[in-house]
mmCIF file of C-alpha atoms in Angstrom:
data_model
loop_
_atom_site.group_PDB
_atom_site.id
_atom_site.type_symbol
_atom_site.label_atom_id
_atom_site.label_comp_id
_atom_site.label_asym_id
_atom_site.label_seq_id
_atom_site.Cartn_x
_atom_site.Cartn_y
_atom_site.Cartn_z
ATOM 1 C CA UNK H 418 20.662 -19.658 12.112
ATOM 2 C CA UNK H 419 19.563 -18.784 8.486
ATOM 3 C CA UNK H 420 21.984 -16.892 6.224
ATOM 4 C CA UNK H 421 21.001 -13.492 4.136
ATOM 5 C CA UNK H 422 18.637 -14.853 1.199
ATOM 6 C CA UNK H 423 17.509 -17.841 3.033
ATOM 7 C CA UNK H 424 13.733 -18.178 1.704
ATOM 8 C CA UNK H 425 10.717 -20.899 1.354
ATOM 9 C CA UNK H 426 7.902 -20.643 -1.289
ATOM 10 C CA UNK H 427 4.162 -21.517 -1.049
ATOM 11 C CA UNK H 428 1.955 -23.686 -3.564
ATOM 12 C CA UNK H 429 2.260 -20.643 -5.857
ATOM 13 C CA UNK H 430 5.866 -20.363 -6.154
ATOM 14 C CA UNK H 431 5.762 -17.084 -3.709
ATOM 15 C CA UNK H 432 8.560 -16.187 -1.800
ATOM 16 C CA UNK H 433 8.922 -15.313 1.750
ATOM 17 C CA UNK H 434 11.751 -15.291 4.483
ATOM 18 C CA UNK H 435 12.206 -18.969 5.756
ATOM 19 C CA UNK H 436 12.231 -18.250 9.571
ATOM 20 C CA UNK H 437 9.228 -16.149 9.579
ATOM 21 C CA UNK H 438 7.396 -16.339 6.945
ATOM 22 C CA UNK H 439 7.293 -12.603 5.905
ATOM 23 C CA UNK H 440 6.942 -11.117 2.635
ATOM 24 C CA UNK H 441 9.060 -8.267 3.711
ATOM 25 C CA UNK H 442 11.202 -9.170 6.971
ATOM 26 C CA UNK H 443 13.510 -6.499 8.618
ATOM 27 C CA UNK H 444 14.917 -8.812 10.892
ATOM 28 C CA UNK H 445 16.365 -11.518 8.098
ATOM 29 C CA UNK H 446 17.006 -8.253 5.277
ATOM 30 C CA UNK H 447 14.269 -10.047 3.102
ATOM 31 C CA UNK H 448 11.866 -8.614 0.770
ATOM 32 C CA UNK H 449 9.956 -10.341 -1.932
ATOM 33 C CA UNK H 450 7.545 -8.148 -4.241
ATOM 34 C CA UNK H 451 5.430 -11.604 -5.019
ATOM 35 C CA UNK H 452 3.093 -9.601 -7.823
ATOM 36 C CA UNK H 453 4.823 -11.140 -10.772
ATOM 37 C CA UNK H 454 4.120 -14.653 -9.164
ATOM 38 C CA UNK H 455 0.695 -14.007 -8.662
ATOM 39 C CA UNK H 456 0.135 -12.706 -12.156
ATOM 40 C CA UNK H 457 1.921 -15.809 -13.471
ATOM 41 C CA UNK H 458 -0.346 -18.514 -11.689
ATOM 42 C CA UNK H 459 -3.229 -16.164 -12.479
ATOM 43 C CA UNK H 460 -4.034 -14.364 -8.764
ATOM 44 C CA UNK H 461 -4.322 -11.742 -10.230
ATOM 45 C CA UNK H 462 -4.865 -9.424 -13.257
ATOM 46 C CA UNK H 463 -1.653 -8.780 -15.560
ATOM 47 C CA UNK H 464 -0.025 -5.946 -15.274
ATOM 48 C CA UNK H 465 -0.447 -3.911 -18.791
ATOM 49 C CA UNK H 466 2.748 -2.805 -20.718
ATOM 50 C CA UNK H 467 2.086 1.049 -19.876
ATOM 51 C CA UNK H 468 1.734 0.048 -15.668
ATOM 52 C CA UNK H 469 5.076 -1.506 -16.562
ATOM 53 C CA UNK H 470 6.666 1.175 -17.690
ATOM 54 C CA UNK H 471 5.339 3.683 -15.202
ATOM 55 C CA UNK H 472 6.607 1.386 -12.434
ATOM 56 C CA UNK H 473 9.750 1.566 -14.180
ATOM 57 C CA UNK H 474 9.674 5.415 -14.787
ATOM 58 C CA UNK H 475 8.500 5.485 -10.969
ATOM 59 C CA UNK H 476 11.140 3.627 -9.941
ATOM 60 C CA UNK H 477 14.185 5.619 -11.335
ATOM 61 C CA UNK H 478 13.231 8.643 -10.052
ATOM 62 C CA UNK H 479 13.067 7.031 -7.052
ATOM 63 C CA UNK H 480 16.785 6.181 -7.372
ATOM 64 C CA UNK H 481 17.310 9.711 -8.576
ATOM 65 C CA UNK H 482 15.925 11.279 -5.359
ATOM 66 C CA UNK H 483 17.865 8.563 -3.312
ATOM 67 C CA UNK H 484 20.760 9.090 -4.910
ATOM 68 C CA UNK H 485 21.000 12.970 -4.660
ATOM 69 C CA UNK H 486 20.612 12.360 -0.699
ATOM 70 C CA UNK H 487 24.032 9.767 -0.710
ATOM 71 C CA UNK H 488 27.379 10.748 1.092
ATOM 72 C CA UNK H 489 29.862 10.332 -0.808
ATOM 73 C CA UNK H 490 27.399 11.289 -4.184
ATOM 74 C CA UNK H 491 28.022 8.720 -6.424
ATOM 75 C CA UNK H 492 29.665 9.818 -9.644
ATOM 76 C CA UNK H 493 28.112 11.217 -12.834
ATOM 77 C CA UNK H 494 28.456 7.712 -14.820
ATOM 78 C CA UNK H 495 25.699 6.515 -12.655
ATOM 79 C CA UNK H 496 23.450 9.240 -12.969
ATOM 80 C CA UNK H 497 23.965 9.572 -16.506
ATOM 81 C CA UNK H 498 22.848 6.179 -16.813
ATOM 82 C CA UNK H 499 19.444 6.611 -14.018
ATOM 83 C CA UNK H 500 18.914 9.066 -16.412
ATOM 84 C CA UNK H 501 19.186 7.381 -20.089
ATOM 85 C CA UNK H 502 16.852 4.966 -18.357
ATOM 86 C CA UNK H 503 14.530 7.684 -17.555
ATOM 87 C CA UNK H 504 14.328 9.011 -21.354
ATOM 88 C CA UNK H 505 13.940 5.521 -23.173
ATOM 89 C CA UNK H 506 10.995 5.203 -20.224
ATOM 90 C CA UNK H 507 9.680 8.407 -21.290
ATOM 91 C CA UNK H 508 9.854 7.854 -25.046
ATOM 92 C CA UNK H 509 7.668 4.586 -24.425
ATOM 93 C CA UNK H 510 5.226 6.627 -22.318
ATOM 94 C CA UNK H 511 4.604 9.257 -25.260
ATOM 95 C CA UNK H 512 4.230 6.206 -27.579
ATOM 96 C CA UNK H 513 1.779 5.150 -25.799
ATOM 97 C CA UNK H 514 -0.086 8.121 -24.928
ATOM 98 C CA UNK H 515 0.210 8.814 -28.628
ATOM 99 C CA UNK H 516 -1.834 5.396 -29.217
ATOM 100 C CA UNK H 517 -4.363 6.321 -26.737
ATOM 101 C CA UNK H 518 -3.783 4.662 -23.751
ATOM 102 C CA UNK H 519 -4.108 5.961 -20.292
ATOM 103 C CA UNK H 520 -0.557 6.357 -19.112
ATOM 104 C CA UNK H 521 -1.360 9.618 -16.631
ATOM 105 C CA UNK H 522 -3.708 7.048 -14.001
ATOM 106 C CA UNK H 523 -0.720 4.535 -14.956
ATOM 107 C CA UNK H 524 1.888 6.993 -13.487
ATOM 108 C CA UNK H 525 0.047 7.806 -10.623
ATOM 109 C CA UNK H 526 -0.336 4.604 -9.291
ATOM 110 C CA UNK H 527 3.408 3.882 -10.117
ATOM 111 C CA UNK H 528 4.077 7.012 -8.184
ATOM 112 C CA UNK H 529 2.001 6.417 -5.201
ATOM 113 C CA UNK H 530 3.678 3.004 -4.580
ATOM 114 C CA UNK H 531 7.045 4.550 -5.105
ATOM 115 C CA UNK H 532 6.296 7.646 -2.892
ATOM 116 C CA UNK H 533 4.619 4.892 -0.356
ATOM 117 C CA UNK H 534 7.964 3.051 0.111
ATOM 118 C CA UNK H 535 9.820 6.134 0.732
ATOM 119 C CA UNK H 536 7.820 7.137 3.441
ATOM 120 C CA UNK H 537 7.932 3.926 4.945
ATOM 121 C CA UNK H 538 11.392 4.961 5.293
ATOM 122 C CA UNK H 539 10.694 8.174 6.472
ATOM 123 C CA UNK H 540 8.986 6.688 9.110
ATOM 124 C CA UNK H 541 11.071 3.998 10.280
ATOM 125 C CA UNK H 542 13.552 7.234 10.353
ATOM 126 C CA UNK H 543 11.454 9.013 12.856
ATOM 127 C CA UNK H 544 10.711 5.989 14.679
ATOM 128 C CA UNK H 545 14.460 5.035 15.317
ATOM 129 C CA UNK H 546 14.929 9.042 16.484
ATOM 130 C CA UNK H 547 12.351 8.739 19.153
ATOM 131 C CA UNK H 548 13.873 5.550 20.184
ATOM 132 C CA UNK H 549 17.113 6.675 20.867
ATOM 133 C CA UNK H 550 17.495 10.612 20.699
ATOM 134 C CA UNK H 551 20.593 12.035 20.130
ATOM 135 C CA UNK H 552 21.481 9.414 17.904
ATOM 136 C CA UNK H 553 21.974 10.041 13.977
ATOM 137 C CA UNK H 554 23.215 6.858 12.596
ATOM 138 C CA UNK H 555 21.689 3.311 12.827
ATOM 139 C CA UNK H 556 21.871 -0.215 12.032
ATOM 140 C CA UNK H 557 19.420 -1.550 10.202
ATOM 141 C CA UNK H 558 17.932 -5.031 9.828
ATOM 142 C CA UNK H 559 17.522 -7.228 13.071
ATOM 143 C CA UNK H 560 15.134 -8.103 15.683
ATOM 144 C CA UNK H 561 14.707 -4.336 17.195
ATOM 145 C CA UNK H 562 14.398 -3.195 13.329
ATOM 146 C CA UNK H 563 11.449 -5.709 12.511
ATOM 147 C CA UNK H 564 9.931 -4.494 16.333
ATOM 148 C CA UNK H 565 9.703 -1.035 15.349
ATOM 149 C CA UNK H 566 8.303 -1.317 11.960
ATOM 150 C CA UNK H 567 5.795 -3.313 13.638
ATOM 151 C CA UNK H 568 4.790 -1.134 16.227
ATOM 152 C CA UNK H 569 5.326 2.148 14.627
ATOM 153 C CA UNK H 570 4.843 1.518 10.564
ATOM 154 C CA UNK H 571 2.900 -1.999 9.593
ATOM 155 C CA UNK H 572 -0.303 -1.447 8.015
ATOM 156 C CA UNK H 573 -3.597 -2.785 9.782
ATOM 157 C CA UNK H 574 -4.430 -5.926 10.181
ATOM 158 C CA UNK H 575 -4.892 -7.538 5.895
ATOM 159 C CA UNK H 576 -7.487 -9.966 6.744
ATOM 160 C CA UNK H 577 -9.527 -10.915 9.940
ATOM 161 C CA UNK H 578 -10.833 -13.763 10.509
ATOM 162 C CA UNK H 579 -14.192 -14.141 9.383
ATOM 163 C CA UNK H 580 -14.360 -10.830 7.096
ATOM 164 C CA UNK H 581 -14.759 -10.459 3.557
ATOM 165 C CA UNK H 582 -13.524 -8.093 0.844
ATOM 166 C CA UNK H 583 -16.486 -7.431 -1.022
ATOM 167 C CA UNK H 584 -16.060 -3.368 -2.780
ATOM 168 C CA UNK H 585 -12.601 -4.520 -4.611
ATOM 169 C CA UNK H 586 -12.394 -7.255 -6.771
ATOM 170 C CA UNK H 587 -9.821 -9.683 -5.920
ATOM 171 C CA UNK H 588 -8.598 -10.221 -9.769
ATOM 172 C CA UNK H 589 -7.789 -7.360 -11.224
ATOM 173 C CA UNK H 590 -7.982 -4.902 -8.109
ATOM 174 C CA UNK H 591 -11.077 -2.361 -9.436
ATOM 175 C CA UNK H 592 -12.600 -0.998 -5.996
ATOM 176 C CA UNK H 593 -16.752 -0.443 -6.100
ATOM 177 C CA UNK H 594 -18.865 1.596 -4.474
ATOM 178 C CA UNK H 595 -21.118 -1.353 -4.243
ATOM 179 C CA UNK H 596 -20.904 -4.548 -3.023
ATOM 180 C CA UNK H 597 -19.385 -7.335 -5.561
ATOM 181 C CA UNK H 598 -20.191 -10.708 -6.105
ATOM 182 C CA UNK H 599 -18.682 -12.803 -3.288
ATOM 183 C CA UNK H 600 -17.271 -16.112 -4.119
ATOM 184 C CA UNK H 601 -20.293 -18.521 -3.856
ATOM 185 C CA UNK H 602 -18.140 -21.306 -1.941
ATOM 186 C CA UNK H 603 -15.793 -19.090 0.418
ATOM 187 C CA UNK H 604 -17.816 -16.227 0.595
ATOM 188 C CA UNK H 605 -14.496 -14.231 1.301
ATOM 189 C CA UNK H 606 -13.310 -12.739 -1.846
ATOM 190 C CA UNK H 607 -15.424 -10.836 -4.413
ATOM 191 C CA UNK H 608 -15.089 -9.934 -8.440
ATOM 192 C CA UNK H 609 -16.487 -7.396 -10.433
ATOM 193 C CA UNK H 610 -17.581 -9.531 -13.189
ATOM 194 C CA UNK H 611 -17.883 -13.470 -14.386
ATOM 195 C CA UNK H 612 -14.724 -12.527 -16.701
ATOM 196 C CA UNK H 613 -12.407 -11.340 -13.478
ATOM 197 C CA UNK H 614 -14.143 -14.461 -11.787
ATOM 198 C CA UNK H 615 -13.527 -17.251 -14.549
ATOM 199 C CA UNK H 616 -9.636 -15.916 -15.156
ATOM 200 C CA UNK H 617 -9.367 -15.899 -11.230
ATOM 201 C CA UNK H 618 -10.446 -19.349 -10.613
ATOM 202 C CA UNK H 619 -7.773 -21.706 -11.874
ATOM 203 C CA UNK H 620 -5.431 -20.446 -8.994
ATOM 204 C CA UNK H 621 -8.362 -19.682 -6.605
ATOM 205 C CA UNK H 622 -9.618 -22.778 -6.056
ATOM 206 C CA UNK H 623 -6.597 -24.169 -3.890
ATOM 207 C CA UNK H 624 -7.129 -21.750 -1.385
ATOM 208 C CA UNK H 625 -11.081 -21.391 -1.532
ATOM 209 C CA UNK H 626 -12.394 -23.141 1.044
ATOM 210 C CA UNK H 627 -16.204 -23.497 1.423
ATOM 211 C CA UNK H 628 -18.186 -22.369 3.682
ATOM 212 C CA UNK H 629 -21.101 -23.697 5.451
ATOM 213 C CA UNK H 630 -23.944 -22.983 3.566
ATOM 214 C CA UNK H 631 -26.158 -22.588 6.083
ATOM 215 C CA UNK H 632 -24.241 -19.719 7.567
ATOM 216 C CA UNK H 633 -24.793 -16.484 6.539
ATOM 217 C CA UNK H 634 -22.210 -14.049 4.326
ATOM 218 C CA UNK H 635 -19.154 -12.912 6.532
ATOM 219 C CA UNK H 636 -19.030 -9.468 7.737
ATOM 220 C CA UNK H 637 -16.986 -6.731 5.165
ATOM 221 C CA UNK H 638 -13.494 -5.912 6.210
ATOM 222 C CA UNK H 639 -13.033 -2.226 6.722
ATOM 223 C CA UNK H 640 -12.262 0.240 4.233
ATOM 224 C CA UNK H 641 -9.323 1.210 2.487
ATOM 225 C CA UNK H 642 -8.214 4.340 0.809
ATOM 226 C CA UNK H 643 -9.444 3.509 -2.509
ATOM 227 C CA UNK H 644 -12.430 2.467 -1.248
ATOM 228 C CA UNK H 645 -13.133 6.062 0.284
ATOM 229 C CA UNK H 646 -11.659 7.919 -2.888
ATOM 230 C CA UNK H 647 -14.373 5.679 -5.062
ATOM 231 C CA UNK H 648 -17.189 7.949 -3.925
ATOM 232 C CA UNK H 649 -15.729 10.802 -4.703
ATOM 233 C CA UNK H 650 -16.336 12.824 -1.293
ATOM 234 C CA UNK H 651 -19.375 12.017 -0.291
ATOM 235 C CA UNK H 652 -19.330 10.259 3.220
ATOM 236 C CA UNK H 653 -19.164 6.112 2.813
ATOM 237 C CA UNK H 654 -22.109 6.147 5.023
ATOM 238 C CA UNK H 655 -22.356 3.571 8.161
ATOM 239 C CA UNK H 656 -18.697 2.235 7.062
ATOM 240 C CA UNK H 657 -15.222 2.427 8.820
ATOM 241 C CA UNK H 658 -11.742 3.546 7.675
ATOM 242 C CA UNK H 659 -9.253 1.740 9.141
ATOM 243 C CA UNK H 660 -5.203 2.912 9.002
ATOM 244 C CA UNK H 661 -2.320 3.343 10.417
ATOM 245 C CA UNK H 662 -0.486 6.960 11.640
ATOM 246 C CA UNK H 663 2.985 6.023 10.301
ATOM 247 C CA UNK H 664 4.512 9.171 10.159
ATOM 248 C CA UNK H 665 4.012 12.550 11.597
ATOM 249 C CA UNK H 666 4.821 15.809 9.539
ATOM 250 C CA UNK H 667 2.628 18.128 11.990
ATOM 251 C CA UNK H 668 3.308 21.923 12.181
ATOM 252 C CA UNK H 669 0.715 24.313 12.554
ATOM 253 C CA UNK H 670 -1.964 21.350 13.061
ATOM 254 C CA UNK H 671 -1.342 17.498 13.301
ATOM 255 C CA UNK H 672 -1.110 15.838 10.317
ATOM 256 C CA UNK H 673 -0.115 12.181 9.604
ATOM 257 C CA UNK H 674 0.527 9.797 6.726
ATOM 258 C CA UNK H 675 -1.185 6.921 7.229
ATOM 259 C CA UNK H 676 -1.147 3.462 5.870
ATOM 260 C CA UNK H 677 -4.457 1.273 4.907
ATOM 261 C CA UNK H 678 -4.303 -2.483 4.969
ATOM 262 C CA UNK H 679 -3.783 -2.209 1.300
ATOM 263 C CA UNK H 680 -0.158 -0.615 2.297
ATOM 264 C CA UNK H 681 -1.786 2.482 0.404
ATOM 265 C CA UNK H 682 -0.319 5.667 2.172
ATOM 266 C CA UNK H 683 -2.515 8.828 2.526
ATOM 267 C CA UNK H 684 -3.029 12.166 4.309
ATOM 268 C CA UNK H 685 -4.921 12.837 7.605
ATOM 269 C CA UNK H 686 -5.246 16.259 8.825
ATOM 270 C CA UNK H 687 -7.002 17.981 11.848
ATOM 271 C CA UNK H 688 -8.943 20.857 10.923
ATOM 272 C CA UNK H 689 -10.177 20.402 14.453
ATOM 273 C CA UNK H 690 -10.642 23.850 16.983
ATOM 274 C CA UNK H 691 -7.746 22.394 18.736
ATOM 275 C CA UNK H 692 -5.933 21.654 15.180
ATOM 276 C CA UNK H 693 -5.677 17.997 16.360
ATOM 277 C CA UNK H 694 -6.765 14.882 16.959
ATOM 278 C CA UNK H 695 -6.276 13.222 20.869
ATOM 279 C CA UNK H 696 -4.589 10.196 20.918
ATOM 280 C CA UNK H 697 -2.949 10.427 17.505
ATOM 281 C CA UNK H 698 0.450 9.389 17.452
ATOM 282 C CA UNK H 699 2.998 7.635 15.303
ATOM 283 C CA UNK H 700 2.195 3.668 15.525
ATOM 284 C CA UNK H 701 -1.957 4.618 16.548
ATOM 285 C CA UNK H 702 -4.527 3.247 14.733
ATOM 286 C CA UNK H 703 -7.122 5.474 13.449
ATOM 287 C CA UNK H 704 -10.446 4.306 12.896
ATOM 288 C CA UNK H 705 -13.527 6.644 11.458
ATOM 289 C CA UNK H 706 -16.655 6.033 10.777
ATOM 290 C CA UNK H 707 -19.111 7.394 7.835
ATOM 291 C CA UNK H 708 -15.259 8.829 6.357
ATOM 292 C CA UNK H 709 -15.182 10.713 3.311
ATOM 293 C CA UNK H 710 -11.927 11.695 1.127
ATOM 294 C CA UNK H 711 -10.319 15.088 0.508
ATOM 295 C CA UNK H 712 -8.268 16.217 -2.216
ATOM 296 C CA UNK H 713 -5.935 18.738 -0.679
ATOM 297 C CA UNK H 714 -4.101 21.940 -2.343
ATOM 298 C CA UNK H 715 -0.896 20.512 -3.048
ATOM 299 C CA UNK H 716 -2.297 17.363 -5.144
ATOM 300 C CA UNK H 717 -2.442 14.629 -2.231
ATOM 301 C CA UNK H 718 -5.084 12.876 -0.794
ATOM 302 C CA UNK H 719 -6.500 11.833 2.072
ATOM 303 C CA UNK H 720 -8.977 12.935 4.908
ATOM 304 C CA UNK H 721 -9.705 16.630 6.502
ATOM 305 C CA UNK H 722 -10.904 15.467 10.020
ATOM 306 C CA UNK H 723 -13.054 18.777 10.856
ATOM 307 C CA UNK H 724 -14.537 19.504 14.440
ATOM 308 C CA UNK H 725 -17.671 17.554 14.087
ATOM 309 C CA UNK H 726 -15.908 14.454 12.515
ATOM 310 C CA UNK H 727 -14.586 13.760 15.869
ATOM 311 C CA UNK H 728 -17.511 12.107 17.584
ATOM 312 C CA UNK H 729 -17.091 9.093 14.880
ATOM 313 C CA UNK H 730 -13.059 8.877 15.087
ATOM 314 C CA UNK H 731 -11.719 6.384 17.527
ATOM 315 C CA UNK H 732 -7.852 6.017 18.208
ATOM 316 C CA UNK H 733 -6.703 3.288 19.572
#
C-alpha cells in the first residue's frame, strides 16, 4: 500500500499519484497543479507576472472565505497576515494597471478558477448529503470519495480518441471562433499562429505522433465554455456543448453549475414552460447543440436553455 505523497512523474517531470495515475486523486489525498511544469518544458505559454499575481490575489481570498466558515475560527494573527498578503497583492495590481496592463481579464480568470474549486467542493458536499442523509460530517479521501467525485463532479471526458482540438490553441490557450491550424503530423492539436507553434514544438514533439497521411483530419472535440463565450451570443451553429451538472442550486427553476472538459464551471438555467430541464440531475451530462452563451444579471455566465432550445438538448 502507498503512503500519503507517494507520486511518479512522466517524461515532463509532471506529477501524478503513483497507484493511479491521477492528477488530482481523492482516494490517495493527491493533487498536483502540473501548470508550472508544463510552462517550464515549454507545453505551454508562460504565465505573465500580472496572471501571477491575480492567482495569488485569487487565492487569498479564497482562504479568507474558507477561513471565515472554520469552527473553532482561527485567531486574528492569521487573518491579519491573509490579509497583509492581500494588500502587497493589491499594491502590485495597481502598479501594474498603472503601467497599462490588463489586470481586470487577469483577475477574472484567477477568480473563475478559484470560484471553480470551491464549487467543486460544494458539490462533492451535496453529493455526500444525498448519499447518506441525515448525516453532517464526513470523511474525506478514500475509495467511496474518489467514486463520488467521479460520478457526481468529474468533468467530461478531456480527449476522445480520435478527436481534435482545433478552436483553442494548445500553447498559449487563446480559443477561436474559427478553426486553427492543426498540427501537420498528429493532426490533434491546433495553434493560433507559427509563433505559438514554433515555441510549442520543442516539448511537442515527444508526444506528437503522426498520423497516416492518407487519412483524413480527425473529427473536433466538443465545445467548451470558452469556446461558446468566443462568439459572443450568437448560436455556435451545427456544434455541441458538452458538460457536466455538478451542482444543483435550483429554486424557482432548475439551475446547475456545470463543468466543461476544460474543468471551466458555468451556469445552466431553464427558462423552460416547465422551468426545467428532464433528466437533469447532479452527475448528468448535458449535451446541446447549436448552444449559445448568456451573460446573466448577477455577472455569471453560462446558458439560458429557453422552451425551444429543448429539441437540441440531450441528457444523458
Amino acid at each position: 500500500a502507498m503512503g500519503i505523497g507517494e507520486h511518479t512523474q512522466d517524461k515532463y517531470g509532471r506529477c501524478f499519484c503513483k497507484d493511479h495515475h491521477r492528477e488530482t486523486c481523492n482516494e490517495c489525498c493527491l493533487s498536483f497543479d502540473n501548470r508550472h511544469i508544463e510552462e517550464k518544458v515549454g507545453l505551454r505559454k508562460k504565465r505573465s507576472e500580472v496572471e501571477l499575481v491575480a492567482e495569488q490575489k485569487a487565492i487569498i481570498l479564497s482562504a479568507l472565505r474558507g477561513m471565515e466558515q472554520m469552527r473553532p475560527r482561527p485567531n486574528e494573527e492569521r487573518f491579519e497576515m491573509h490579509y497583509e498578503f492581500l494588500r502587497q497583492a493589491e499594491e502590485k495590481l495597481e502598479r501594474f494597471a498603472a503601467a497599462g496592463e490588463d489586470v481586470e481579464s487577469a483577475l477574472t480568470k484567477a477568480n473563475d478558477r478559484e470560484m471553480a474549486c470551491e464549487l467543486e467542493r460544494m458539490a462533492l458536499g451535496q453529493a455526500l448529503s444525498k448519499q447518506k442523509p441525515g448525516q453532517t460530517k464526513f470523511n474525506l479521501g478514500g475509495p467511496e470519495h474518489q467514486s463520488i467525485f467521479e460520478d457526481f463532479i468529474s468533468p467530461p471526458a478531456r480527449k476522445s480518441k480520435g478527436k481534435a482540438e482545433a478552436f483553442t490553441c494548445d500553447f498559449c490557450s487563446t480559443t477561436s471562433v474559427v478553426k486553427l491550424q492543426l498540427c501537420s503530423r498528429c493532426r490533434k492539436v491546433a495553434y493560433c499562429n507559427k509563433s505559438c507553434q514554433k515555441a510549442a514544438w520543442k516539448a511537442h514533439k515527444k508526444q506528437c505522433v503522426e498520423l497516416n497521411p492518407t487519412k483524413k483530419n480527425p473529427k473536433t472535440l466538443n465545445l467548451t465554455w470558452d469556446q461558446v463565450e468566443a462568439h459572443d451570443g450568437a448560436p455556435v451553429e451545427g456544434r455541441t456543448l458538452e458538460v457536466c451538472a455538478i451542482l444543483d442550486e435550483s429554486m424557482m427553476r432548475h439551475v446547475f453549475s456545470c463543468k466543461d472538459r476544460a474543468g471551466v464551471i458555468r451556469r445552466v438555467a431553464a427558462y423552460t414552460n416547465s422551468g426545467q430541464i428532464a433528466g437533469l440531475k447532479q452527475g448528468a451530462i448535458l449535451r446541446w447543440k447549436n448552444p449559445r452563451f448568456h451573460y446573466f444579471m448577477d455577472g455569471n455566465g453560462g446558458a439560458r436553455i429557453e422552451e425551444e432550445d429543448l429539441a437540441n438538448i440531450t441528457i444523458v
